[in-house]
Short mmCIF file of N, CA and C in Angstrom, two decimals:
data_model
loop_
_atom_site.label_atom_id
_atom_site.label_comp_id
_atom_site.label_asym_id
_atom_site.label_seq_id
_atom_site.Cartn_x
_atom_site.Cartn_y
_atom_site.Cartn_z
N UNK D 1 53.43 -40.90 -5.02
CA UNK D 1 52.22 -40.68 -5.79
C UNK D 1 52.59 -40.63 -7.27
N UNK D 2 51.93 -41.44 -8.08
CA UNK D 2 52.18 -41.42 -9.51
C UNK D 2 50.94 -40.91 -10.22
N UNK D 3 51.15 -40.25 -11.38
CA UNK D 3 50.03 -39.74 -12.15
C UNK D 3 50.07 -40.33 -13.54
N UNK D 4 48.88 -40.49 -14.12
CA UNK D 4 48.77 -41.03 -15.46
C UNK D 4 47.64 -40.30 -16.18
N UNK D 5 47.88 -39.90 -17.40
CA UNK D 5 46.85 -39.31 -18.23
C UNK D 5 46.96 -39.93 -19.61
N UNK D 6 45.85 -40.34 -20.17
CA UNK D 6 45.83 -40.99 -21.47
C UNK D 6 46.26 -40.03 -22.57
N UNK D 7 46.57 -40.58 -23.71
CA UNK D 7 46.88 -39.78 -24.89
C UNK D 7 45.65 -38.96 -25.24
N UNK D 8 45.87 -37.75 -25.65
CA UNK D 8 44.75 -36.88 -25.97
C UNK D 8 44.31 -37.05 -27.42
N UNK D 9 43.02 -36.91 -27.63
CA UNK D 9 42.44 -37.02 -28.96
C UNK D 9 42.57 -35.68 -29.68
N UNK D 10 42.56 -35.74 -31.01
CA UNK D 10 42.74 -34.53 -31.81
C UNK D 10 41.79 -34.56 -33.00
N UNK D 11 41.73 -33.43 -33.69
CA UNK D 11 40.91 -33.30 -34.89
C UNK D 11 41.16 -34.46 -35.83
N UNK D 12 40.09 -34.99 -36.40
CA UNK D 12 40.07 -36.10 -37.36
C UNK D 12 40.23 -37.48 -36.73
N UNK D 13 40.48 -37.57 -35.43
CA UNK D 13 40.47 -38.88 -34.77
C UNK D 13 39.03 -39.39 -34.72
N UNK D 14 38.89 -40.70 -34.72
CA UNK D 14 37.57 -41.29 -34.52
C UNK D 14 37.20 -41.16 -33.05
N UNK D 15 36.01 -40.65 -32.80
CA UNK D 15 35.55 -40.48 -31.42
C UNK D 15 35.23 -41.85 -30.82
N UNK D 16 35.84 -42.18 -29.70
CA UNK D 16 35.56 -43.48 -29.08
C UNK D 16 34.09 -43.59 -28.65
N UNK D 17 33.50 -44.73 -28.94
CA UNK D 17 32.12 -44.96 -28.51
C UNK D 17 32.13 -45.37 -27.03
N UNK D 18 31.06 -45.08 -26.36
CA UNK D 18 30.88 -45.47 -24.96
C UNK D 18 29.39 -45.56 -24.70
N UNK D 19 29.04 -46.19 -23.61
CA UNK D 19 27.64 -46.23 -23.17
C UNK D 19 27.60 -45.93 -21.68
N UNK D 20 26.78 -44.96 -21.32
CA UNK D 20 26.63 -44.55 -19.92
C UNK D 20 25.16 -44.33 -19.61
N UNK D 21 24.86 -44.26 -18.33
CA UNK D 21 23.49 -44.05 -17.89
C UNK D 21 23.26 -42.57 -17.58
N UNK D 22 22.08 -42.09 -17.95
CA UNK D 22 21.73 -40.69 -17.72
C UNK D 22 21.05 -40.51 -16.37
N UNK D 23 20.83 -39.26 -16.03
CA UNK D 23 20.11 -38.94 -14.80
C UNK D 23 18.65 -39.40 -14.87
N UNK D 24 18.19 -39.75 -16.07
CA UNK D 24 16.82 -40.25 -16.25
C UNK D 24 16.81 -41.78 -16.35
N UNK D 25 17.92 -42.41 -15.98
CA UNK D 25 18.08 -43.87 -15.99
C UNK D 25 17.95 -44.47 -17.39
N UNK D 26 18.30 -43.69 -18.40
CA UNK D 26 18.34 -44.19 -19.77
C UNK D 26 19.80 -44.43 -20.13
N UNK D 27 20.04 -45.45 -20.93
CA UNK D 27 21.39 -45.72 -21.39
C UNK D 27 21.59 -45.06 -22.74
N UNK D 28 22.68 -44.33 -22.86
CA UNK D 28 23.02 -43.67 -24.11
C UNK D 28 24.41 -44.11 -24.54
N UNK D 29 24.54 -44.33 -25.84
CA UNK D 29 25.85 -44.58 -26.45
C UNK D 29 26.11 -43.44 -27.42
N UNK D 30 27.36 -43.08 -27.61
CA UNK D 30 27.68 -42.05 -28.58
C UNK D 30 27.14 -42.43 -29.96
N UNK D 31 27.20 -43.72 -30.28
CA UNK D 31 26.72 -44.20 -31.58
C UNK D 31 25.23 -43.93 -31.79
N UNK D 32 24.48 -43.70 -30.73
CA UNK D 32 23.05 -43.39 -30.85
C UNK D 32 22.82 -42.07 -31.58
N UNK D 33 23.85 -41.24 -31.66
CA UNK D 33 23.70 -39.91 -32.23
C UNK D 33 24.34 -39.79 -33.61
N UNK D 34 24.51 -40.92 -34.28
CA UNK D 34 25.08 -40.91 -35.63
C UNK D 34 24.23 -40.00 -36.52
N UNK D 35 24.88 -39.31 -37.40
CA UNK D 35 24.27 -38.35 -38.34
C UNK D 35 23.86 -37.05 -37.67
N UNK D 36 24.25 -36.87 -36.43
CA UNK D 36 24.09 -35.59 -35.75
C UNK D 36 25.48 -35.15 -35.29
N UNK D 37 25.65 -33.85 -35.19
CA UNK D 37 26.85 -33.34 -34.54
C UNK D 37 26.63 -33.45 -33.04
N UNK D 38 27.70 -33.69 -32.32
CA UNK D 38 27.61 -33.83 -30.86
C UNK D 38 28.62 -32.90 -30.20
N UNK D 39 28.14 -32.10 -29.26
CA UNK D 39 29.03 -31.40 -28.35
C UNK D 39 29.09 -32.28 -27.12
N UNK D 40 30.25 -32.87 -26.91
CA UNK D 40 30.48 -33.76 -25.77
C UNK D 40 31.41 -33.02 -24.82
N UNK D 41 30.89 -32.71 -23.64
CA UNK D 41 31.76 -32.00 -22.71
C UNK D 41 31.83 -32.74 -21.38
N UNK D 42 33.02 -32.73 -20.84
CA UNK D 42 33.33 -33.37 -19.56
C UNK D 42 33.56 -32.26 -18.53
N UNK D 43 32.89 -32.38 -17.40
CA UNK D 43 33.02 -31.36 -16.37
C UNK D 43 33.27 -32.04 -15.03
N UNK D 44 33.98 -31.37 -14.13
CA UNK D 44 34.39 -32.01 -12.89
C UNK D 44 33.28 -32.35 -11.90
N UNK D 45 32.32 -31.44 -11.66
CA UNK D 45 31.40 -31.67 -10.55
C UNK D 45 30.10 -30.90 -10.75
N UNK D 46 28.99 -31.64 -10.78
CA UNK D 46 27.68 -31.01 -10.88
C UNK D 46 27.47 -30.03 -9.73
N UNK D 47 26.88 -28.91 -10.05
CA UNK D 47 26.49 -27.87 -9.09
C UNK D 47 27.66 -27.07 -8.53
N UNK D 48 28.88 -27.34 -8.97
CA UNK D 48 29.98 -26.46 -8.57
C UNK D 48 29.86 -25.18 -9.40
N UNK D 49 30.48 -24.11 -8.96
CA UNK D 49 30.23 -22.81 -9.57
C UNK D 49 30.56 -22.76 -11.07
N UNK D 50 31.75 -23.16 -11.46
CA UNK D 50 32.15 -23.06 -12.87
C UNK D 50 31.36 -24.06 -13.71
N UNK D 51 31.12 -25.24 -13.19
CA UNK D 51 30.34 -26.25 -13.93
C UNK D 51 28.91 -25.78 -14.16
N UNK D 52 28.36 -25.06 -13.20
CA UNK D 52 27.01 -24.52 -13.35
C UNK D 52 26.99 -23.44 -14.43
N UNK D 53 27.97 -22.55 -14.42
CA UNK D 53 28.06 -21.52 -15.47
C UNK D 53 28.15 -22.18 -16.84
N UNK D 54 28.98 -23.20 -16.95
CA UNK D 54 29.17 -23.90 -18.22
C UNK D 54 27.87 -24.56 -18.68
N UNK D 55 27.22 -25.30 -17.80
CA UNK D 55 25.98 -25.99 -18.16
C UNK D 55 24.89 -25.00 -18.53
N UNK D 56 24.78 -23.91 -17.79
CA UNK D 56 23.74 -22.92 -18.09
C UNK D 56 23.99 -22.22 -19.42
N UNK D 57 25.24 -22.05 -19.80
CA UNK D 57 25.55 -21.47 -21.12
C UNK D 57 25.09 -22.41 -22.23
N UNK D 58 25.33 -23.70 -22.08
CA UNK D 58 24.82 -24.66 -23.07
C UNK D 58 23.29 -24.67 -23.05
N UNK D 59 22.71 -24.67 -21.87
CA UNK D 59 21.24 -24.64 -21.74
C UNK D 59 20.65 -23.44 -22.49
N UNK D 60 21.23 -22.27 -22.25
CA UNK D 60 20.69 -21.04 -22.83
C UNK D 60 20.89 -20.95 -24.34
N UNK D 61 21.79 -21.74 -24.88
CA UNK D 61 22.08 -21.70 -26.32
C UNK D 61 21.72 -23.01 -27.02
N UNK D 62 20.97 -23.86 -26.34
CA UNK D 62 20.66 -25.16 -26.93
C UNK D 62 19.90 -25.03 -28.24
N UNK D 63 18.96 -24.10 -28.34
CA UNK D 63 18.21 -23.93 -29.60
C UNK D 63 19.14 -23.59 -30.75
N UNK D 64 20.12 -22.74 -30.51
CA UNK D 64 21.08 -22.38 -31.57
C UNK D 64 21.86 -23.61 -32.01
N UNK D 65 22.25 -24.44 -31.07
CA UNK D 65 22.99 -25.66 -31.41
C UNK D 65 22.09 -26.65 -32.13
N UNK D 66 20.86 -26.81 -31.65
CA UNK D 66 19.93 -27.73 -32.31
C UNK D 66 19.64 -27.29 -33.75
N UNK D 67 19.62 -25.98 -33.99
CA UNK D 67 19.43 -25.46 -35.35
C UNK D 67 20.55 -25.90 -36.28
N UNK D 68 21.68 -26.28 -35.71
CA UNK D 68 22.85 -26.76 -36.48
C UNK D 68 22.95 -28.28 -36.43
N UNK D 69 21.82 -28.97 -36.15
CA UNK D 69 21.79 -30.44 -36.09
C UNK D 69 22.77 -30.98 -35.05
N UNK D 70 22.81 -30.31 -33.91
CA UNK D 70 23.79 -30.63 -32.87
C UNK D 70 23.10 -30.91 -31.54
N UNK D 71 23.54 -31.98 -30.88
CA UNK D 71 23.07 -32.29 -29.54
C UNK D 71 24.20 -32.02 -28.55
N UNK D 72 23.83 -31.77 -27.31
CA UNK D 72 24.79 -31.52 -26.24
C UNK D 72 24.70 -32.67 -25.24
N UNK D 73 25.85 -33.18 -24.86
CA UNK D 73 25.93 -34.24 -23.85
C UNK D 73 26.98 -33.82 -22.82
N UNK D 74 26.56 -33.76 -21.56
CA UNK D 74 27.48 -33.47 -20.47
C UNK D 74 27.80 -34.74 -19.71
N UNK D 75 29.07 -34.94 -19.40
CA UNK D 75 29.52 -36.15 -18.70
C UNK D 75 30.33 -35.75 -17.46
N UNK D 76 29.99 -36.39 -16.34
CA UNK D 76 30.78 -36.17 -15.13
C UNK D 76 30.84 -37.47 -14.34
N UNK D 77 31.67 -37.48 -13.34
CA UNK D 77 31.78 -38.64 -12.46
C UNK D 77 30.71 -38.68 -11.38
N UNK D 78 29.81 -37.72 -11.40
CA UNK D 78 28.75 -37.66 -10.40
C UNK D 78 27.80 -38.84 -10.51
N UNK D 79 27.19 -39.20 -9.38
CA UNK D 79 26.18 -40.25 -9.41
C UNK D 79 24.85 -39.68 -9.93
N UNK D 80 23.92 -40.57 -10.22
CA UNK D 80 22.66 -40.17 -10.83
C UNK D 80 21.86 -39.21 -9.95
N UNK D 81 21.73 -39.44 -8.64
CA UNK D 81 20.98 -38.47 -7.82
C UNK D 81 21.57 -37.05 -7.89
N UNK D 82 22.89 -36.93 -7.93
CA UNK D 82 23.50 -35.60 -8.04
C UNK D 82 23.15 -34.95 -9.38
N UNK D 83 23.14 -35.75 -10.46
CA UNK D 83 22.78 -35.21 -11.77
C UNK D 83 21.31 -34.82 -11.81
N UNK D 84 20.46 -35.59 -11.16
CA UNK D 84 19.04 -35.24 -11.10
C UNK D 84 18.84 -33.90 -10.39
N UNK D 85 19.56 -33.72 -9.30
CA UNK D 85 19.47 -32.45 -8.56
C UNK D 85 19.98 -31.30 -9.41
N UNK D 86 21.08 -31.52 -10.13
CA UNK D 86 21.66 -30.51 -11.02
C UNK D 86 20.64 -30.11 -12.08
N UNK D 87 20.01 -31.11 -12.72
CA UNK D 87 19.02 -30.83 -13.77
C UNK D 87 17.88 -29.98 -13.21
N UNK D 88 17.36 -30.40 -12.06
CA UNK D 88 16.21 -29.71 -11.49
C UNK D 88 16.58 -28.30 -11.02
N UNK D 89 17.68 -28.18 -10.32
CA UNK D 89 18.09 -26.89 -9.75
C UNK D 89 18.37 -25.85 -10.83
N UNK D 90 19.00 -26.28 -11.93
CA UNK D 90 19.42 -25.33 -12.97
C UNK D 90 18.67 -25.50 -14.29
N UNK D 91 17.59 -26.27 -14.28
CA UNK D 91 16.74 -26.45 -15.46
C UNK D 91 17.57 -26.87 -16.69
N UNK D 92 18.42 -27.85 -16.49
CA UNK D 92 19.27 -28.35 -17.58
C UNK D 92 18.38 -29.08 -18.59
N UNK D 93 18.57 -28.78 -19.88
CA UNK D 93 17.68 -29.28 -20.93
C UNK D 93 18.39 -30.17 -21.96
N UNK D 94 19.48 -30.78 -21.56
CA UNK D 94 20.20 -31.69 -22.45
C UNK D 94 20.63 -32.92 -21.66
N UNK D 95 21.21 -33.88 -22.35
CA UNK D 95 21.58 -35.16 -21.74
C UNK D 95 22.73 -34.98 -20.75
N UNK D 96 22.54 -35.51 -19.54
CA UNK D 96 23.59 -35.57 -18.53
C UNK D 96 23.89 -37.03 -18.26
N UNK D 97 25.15 -37.42 -18.40
CA UNK D 97 25.54 -38.81 -18.21
C UNK D 97 26.44 -38.97 -16.99
N UNK D 98 26.21 -40.05 -16.28
CA UNK D 98 26.99 -40.39 -15.09
C UNK D 98 28.10 -41.36 -15.47
N UNK D 99 29.33 -41.01 -15.11
CA UNK D 99 30.50 -41.85 -15.41
C UNK D 99 31.31 -42.06 -14.13
N UNK D 100 30.72 -42.74 -13.13
CA UNK D 100 31.38 -42.86 -11.83
C UNK D 100 32.67 -43.65 -11.84
N UNK D 101 32.85 -44.51 -12.83
CA UNK D 101 34.10 -45.27 -12.96
C UNK D 101 35.07 -44.60 -13.93
N UNK D 102 34.68 -43.45 -14.46
CA UNK D 102 35.50 -42.66 -15.38
C UNK D 102 35.87 -43.41 -16.65
N UNK D 103 34.97 -44.29 -17.11
CA UNK D 103 35.23 -45.08 -18.32
C UNK D 103 35.34 -44.20 -19.56
N UNK D 104 34.33 -43.35 -19.79
CA UNK D 104 34.37 -42.46 -20.96
C UNK D 104 35.48 -41.44 -20.80
N UNK D 105 35.66 -40.95 -19.58
CA UNK D 105 36.75 -40.00 -19.32
C UNK D 105 38.10 -40.58 -19.78
N UNK D 106 38.34 -41.83 -19.45
CA UNK D 106 39.60 -42.48 -19.82
C UNK D 106 39.74 -42.60 -21.33
N UNK D 107 38.64 -42.94 -22.02
CA UNK D 107 38.68 -43.07 -23.48
C UNK D 107 39.05 -41.76 -24.16
N UNK D 108 38.64 -40.65 -23.55
CA UNK D 108 38.86 -39.33 -24.14
C UNK D 108 40.06 -38.60 -23.53
N UNK D 109 40.71 -39.22 -22.56
CA UNK D 109 41.87 -38.59 -21.94
C UNK D 109 41.51 -37.39 -21.09
N UNK D 110 40.32 -37.43 -20.47
CA UNK D 110 39.84 -36.28 -19.72
C UNK D 110 39.86 -36.50 -18.21
N UNK D 111 40.75 -37.37 -17.77
CA UNK D 111 40.90 -37.59 -16.34
C UNK D 111 42.36 -37.91 -16.05
N UNK D 112 42.84 -37.40 -14.95
CA UNK D 112 44.16 -37.75 -14.47
C UNK D 112 43.98 -38.77 -13.35
N UNK D 113 44.72 -39.87 -13.46
CA UNK D 113 44.66 -40.90 -12.43
C UNK D 113 45.91 -40.79 -11.57
N UNK D 114 45.74 -40.94 -10.29
CA UNK D 114 46.89 -40.96 -9.39
C UNK D 114 46.64 -41.99 -8.30
N UNK D 115 47.71 -42.34 -7.65
CA UNK D 115 47.60 -43.29 -6.54
C UNK D 115 48.21 -42.64 -5.32
N UNK D 116 47.46 -42.64 -4.25
CA UNK D 116 47.93 -42.05 -3.00
C UNK D 116 47.58 -43.00 -1.88
N UNK D 117 48.58 -43.39 -1.14
CA UNK D 117 48.38 -44.33 -0.02
C UNK D 117 47.67 -45.60 -0.46
N UNK D 118 48.03 -46.08 -1.66
CA UNK D 118 47.46 -47.32 -2.18
C UNK D 118 46.05 -47.20 -2.72
N UNK D 119 45.53 -45.99 -2.79
CA UNK D 119 44.16 -45.78 -3.28
C UNK D 119 44.20 -44.97 -4.58
N UNK D 120 43.44 -45.44 -5.58
CA UNK D 120 43.37 -44.75 -6.87
C UNK D 120 42.43 -43.56 -6.76
N UNK D 121 42.90 -42.42 -7.25
CA UNK D 121 42.10 -41.20 -7.25
C UNK D 121 42.03 -40.66 -8.66
N UNK D 122 40.91 -40.01 -8.98
CA UNK D 122 40.69 -39.46 -10.32
C UNK D 122 40.42 -37.97 -10.22
N UNK D 123 41.05 -37.22 -11.12
CA UNK D 123 40.82 -35.79 -11.21
C UNK D 123 40.35 -35.47 -12.63
N UNK D 124 39.07 -35.17 -12.81
CA UNK D 124 38.56 -34.86 -14.15
C UNK D 124 39.17 -33.58 -14.72
N UNK D 125 39.32 -33.57 -16.02
CA UNK D 125 39.84 -32.42 -16.75
C UNK D 125 38.68 -31.82 -17.54
N UNK D 126 38.37 -30.55 -17.30
CA UNK D 126 37.28 -29.90 -18.04
C UNK D 126 37.68 -29.86 -19.52
N UNK D 127 36.90 -30.54 -20.35
CA UNK D 127 37.24 -30.72 -21.76
C UNK D 127 35.98 -30.70 -22.60
N UNK D 128 36.12 -30.26 -23.85
CA UNK D 128 34.98 -30.21 -24.76
C UNK D 128 35.40 -30.71 -26.13
N UNK D 129 34.50 -31.48 -26.75
CA UNK D 129 34.73 -32.02 -28.08
C UNK D 129 33.52 -31.71 -28.96
N UNK D 130 33.78 -31.42 -30.22
CA UNK D 130 32.73 -31.39 -31.23
C UNK D 130 32.98 -32.60 -32.11
N UNK D 131 31.96 -33.43 -32.25
CA UNK D 131 32.06 -34.66 -33.03
C UNK D 131 31.07 -34.55 -34.18
N UNK D 132 31.55 -34.79 -35.39
CA UNK D 132 30.66 -34.66 -36.55
C UNK D 132 29.75 -35.88 -36.70
N UNK D 133 28.84 -35.81 -37.64
CA UNK D 133 27.85 -36.85 -37.84
C UNK D 133 28.41 -38.18 -38.28
N UNK D 134 29.68 -38.20 -38.67
CA UNK D 134 30.35 -39.45 -39.05
C UNK D 134 31.19 -40.02 -37.92
N UNK D 135 31.16 -39.37 -36.77
CA UNK D 135 31.89 -39.88 -35.61
C UNK D 135 33.34 -39.47 -35.54
N UNK D 136 33.70 -38.42 -36.28
CA UNK D 136 35.08 -37.90 -36.23
C UNK D 136 35.13 -36.65 -35.35
N UNK D 137 36.23 -36.51 -34.66
CA UNK D 137 36.41 -35.32 -33.83
C UNK D 137 36.75 -34.15 -34.73
N UNK D 138 35.93 -33.11 -34.63
CA UNK D 138 36.15 -31.90 -35.41
C UNK D 138 36.86 -30.83 -34.58
N UNK D 139 36.78 -30.96 -33.26
CA UNK D 139 37.35 -29.96 -32.36
C UNK D 139 37.56 -30.62 -31.01
N UNK D 140 38.71 -30.36 -30.41
CA UNK D 140 39.01 -30.88 -29.08
C UNK D 140 39.68 -29.77 -28.26
N UNK D 141 39.18 -29.55 -27.06
CA UNK D 141 39.74 -28.55 -26.17
C UNK D 141 39.91 -29.17 -24.79
N UNK D 142 41.16 -29.35 -24.40
CA UNK D 142 41.47 -29.92 -23.08
C UNK D 142 41.81 -28.84 -22.05
N UNK D 143 41.66 -27.61 -22.44
CA UNK D 143 41.98 -26.50 -21.53
C UNK D 143 40.86 -25.47 -21.64
N UNK D 144 39.65 -25.89 -21.30
CA UNK D 144 38.46 -25.08 -21.54
C UNK D 144 38.43 -23.85 -20.64
N UNK D 145 38.20 -22.71 -21.27
CA UNK D 145 37.86 -21.48 -20.58
C UNK D 145 36.37 -21.30 -20.85
N UNK D 146 35.53 -21.38 -19.82
CA UNK D 146 34.09 -21.36 -20.04
C UNK D 146 33.59 -20.01 -20.56
N UNK D 147 34.36 -18.96 -20.35
CA UNK D 147 33.99 -17.66 -20.88
C UNK D 147 34.10 -17.69 -22.40
N UNK D 148 32.99 -17.49 -23.08
CA UNK D 148 32.99 -17.51 -24.54
C UNK D 148 32.99 -18.90 -25.15
N UNK D 149 32.89 -19.92 -24.33
CA UNK D 149 32.98 -21.29 -24.83
C UNK D 149 31.89 -21.61 -25.86
N UNK D 150 30.66 -21.25 -25.58
CA UNK D 150 29.57 -21.61 -26.49
C UNK D 150 29.76 -20.94 -27.85
N UNK D 151 30.22 -19.70 -27.87
CA UNK D 151 30.46 -19.03 -29.16
C UNK D 151 31.56 -19.75 -29.94
N UNK D 152 32.60 -20.20 -29.26
CA UNK D 152 33.65 -20.96 -29.95
C UNK D 152 33.09 -22.26 -30.50
N UNK D 153 32.25 -22.92 -29.71
CA UNK D 153 31.65 -24.19 -30.15
C UNK D 153 30.73 -23.95 -31.34
N UNK D 154 29.92 -22.90 -31.29
CA UNK D 154 29.03 -22.59 -32.42
C UNK D 154 29.84 -22.33 -33.69
N UNK D 155 30.97 -21.66 -33.57
CA UNK D 155 31.82 -21.41 -34.74
C UNK D 155 32.36 -22.72 -35.29
N UNK D 156 32.74 -23.64 -34.42
CA UNK D 156 33.24 -24.94 -34.88
C UNK D 156 32.13 -25.76 -35.54
N UNK D 157 30.95 -25.73 -34.96
CA UNK D 157 29.81 -26.47 -35.52
C UNK D 157 29.45 -25.91 -36.90
N UNK D 158 29.53 -24.60 -37.06
CA UNK D 158 29.20 -23.97 -38.35
C UNK D 158 30.13 -24.46 -39.46
N UNK D 159 31.34 -24.84 -39.12
CA UNK D 159 32.30 -25.35 -40.11
C UNK D 159 31.90 -26.73 -40.64
N UNK D 160 30.99 -27.40 -39.97
CA UNK D 160 30.64 -28.78 -40.34
C UNK D 160 29.58 -28.85 -41.43
N UNK D 161 29.10 -27.73 -41.89
CA UNK D 161 28.06 -27.73 -42.93
C UNK D 161 28.61 -28.18 -44.26
#
């Protein structure tokens, strides 16, 4: 079994653009959010316990983030029906994107690839990025602790003024 993980992005790197489909069957590209700050977070699995805590924390603080000209985008490898169920079950109020081929994950280094018995497997890495209105990474966390995460993100967003 071999493992591969892409190079990790850091502060001041240009955020890679991508286009994915949302749970509402809309296509979104990162470039669509130019001139806004973006909290881009990658999570392993919709409706799992920690992912639900994380999403609900962003949901509950979305107004505070929007007051800072910031949008929240959650990305997972889940299919669209799973994301629709997640949105409905937990009243998610921000963009959820489906990345079943892990394309955006690979661009951001948020997935570990391995091969087992000739089959490629992907393990998502819970990660969060703050991207400024010019498309530069202002903050990158590849070892997210969801406890206190939103407060840390709000502090990073406040630095972008």
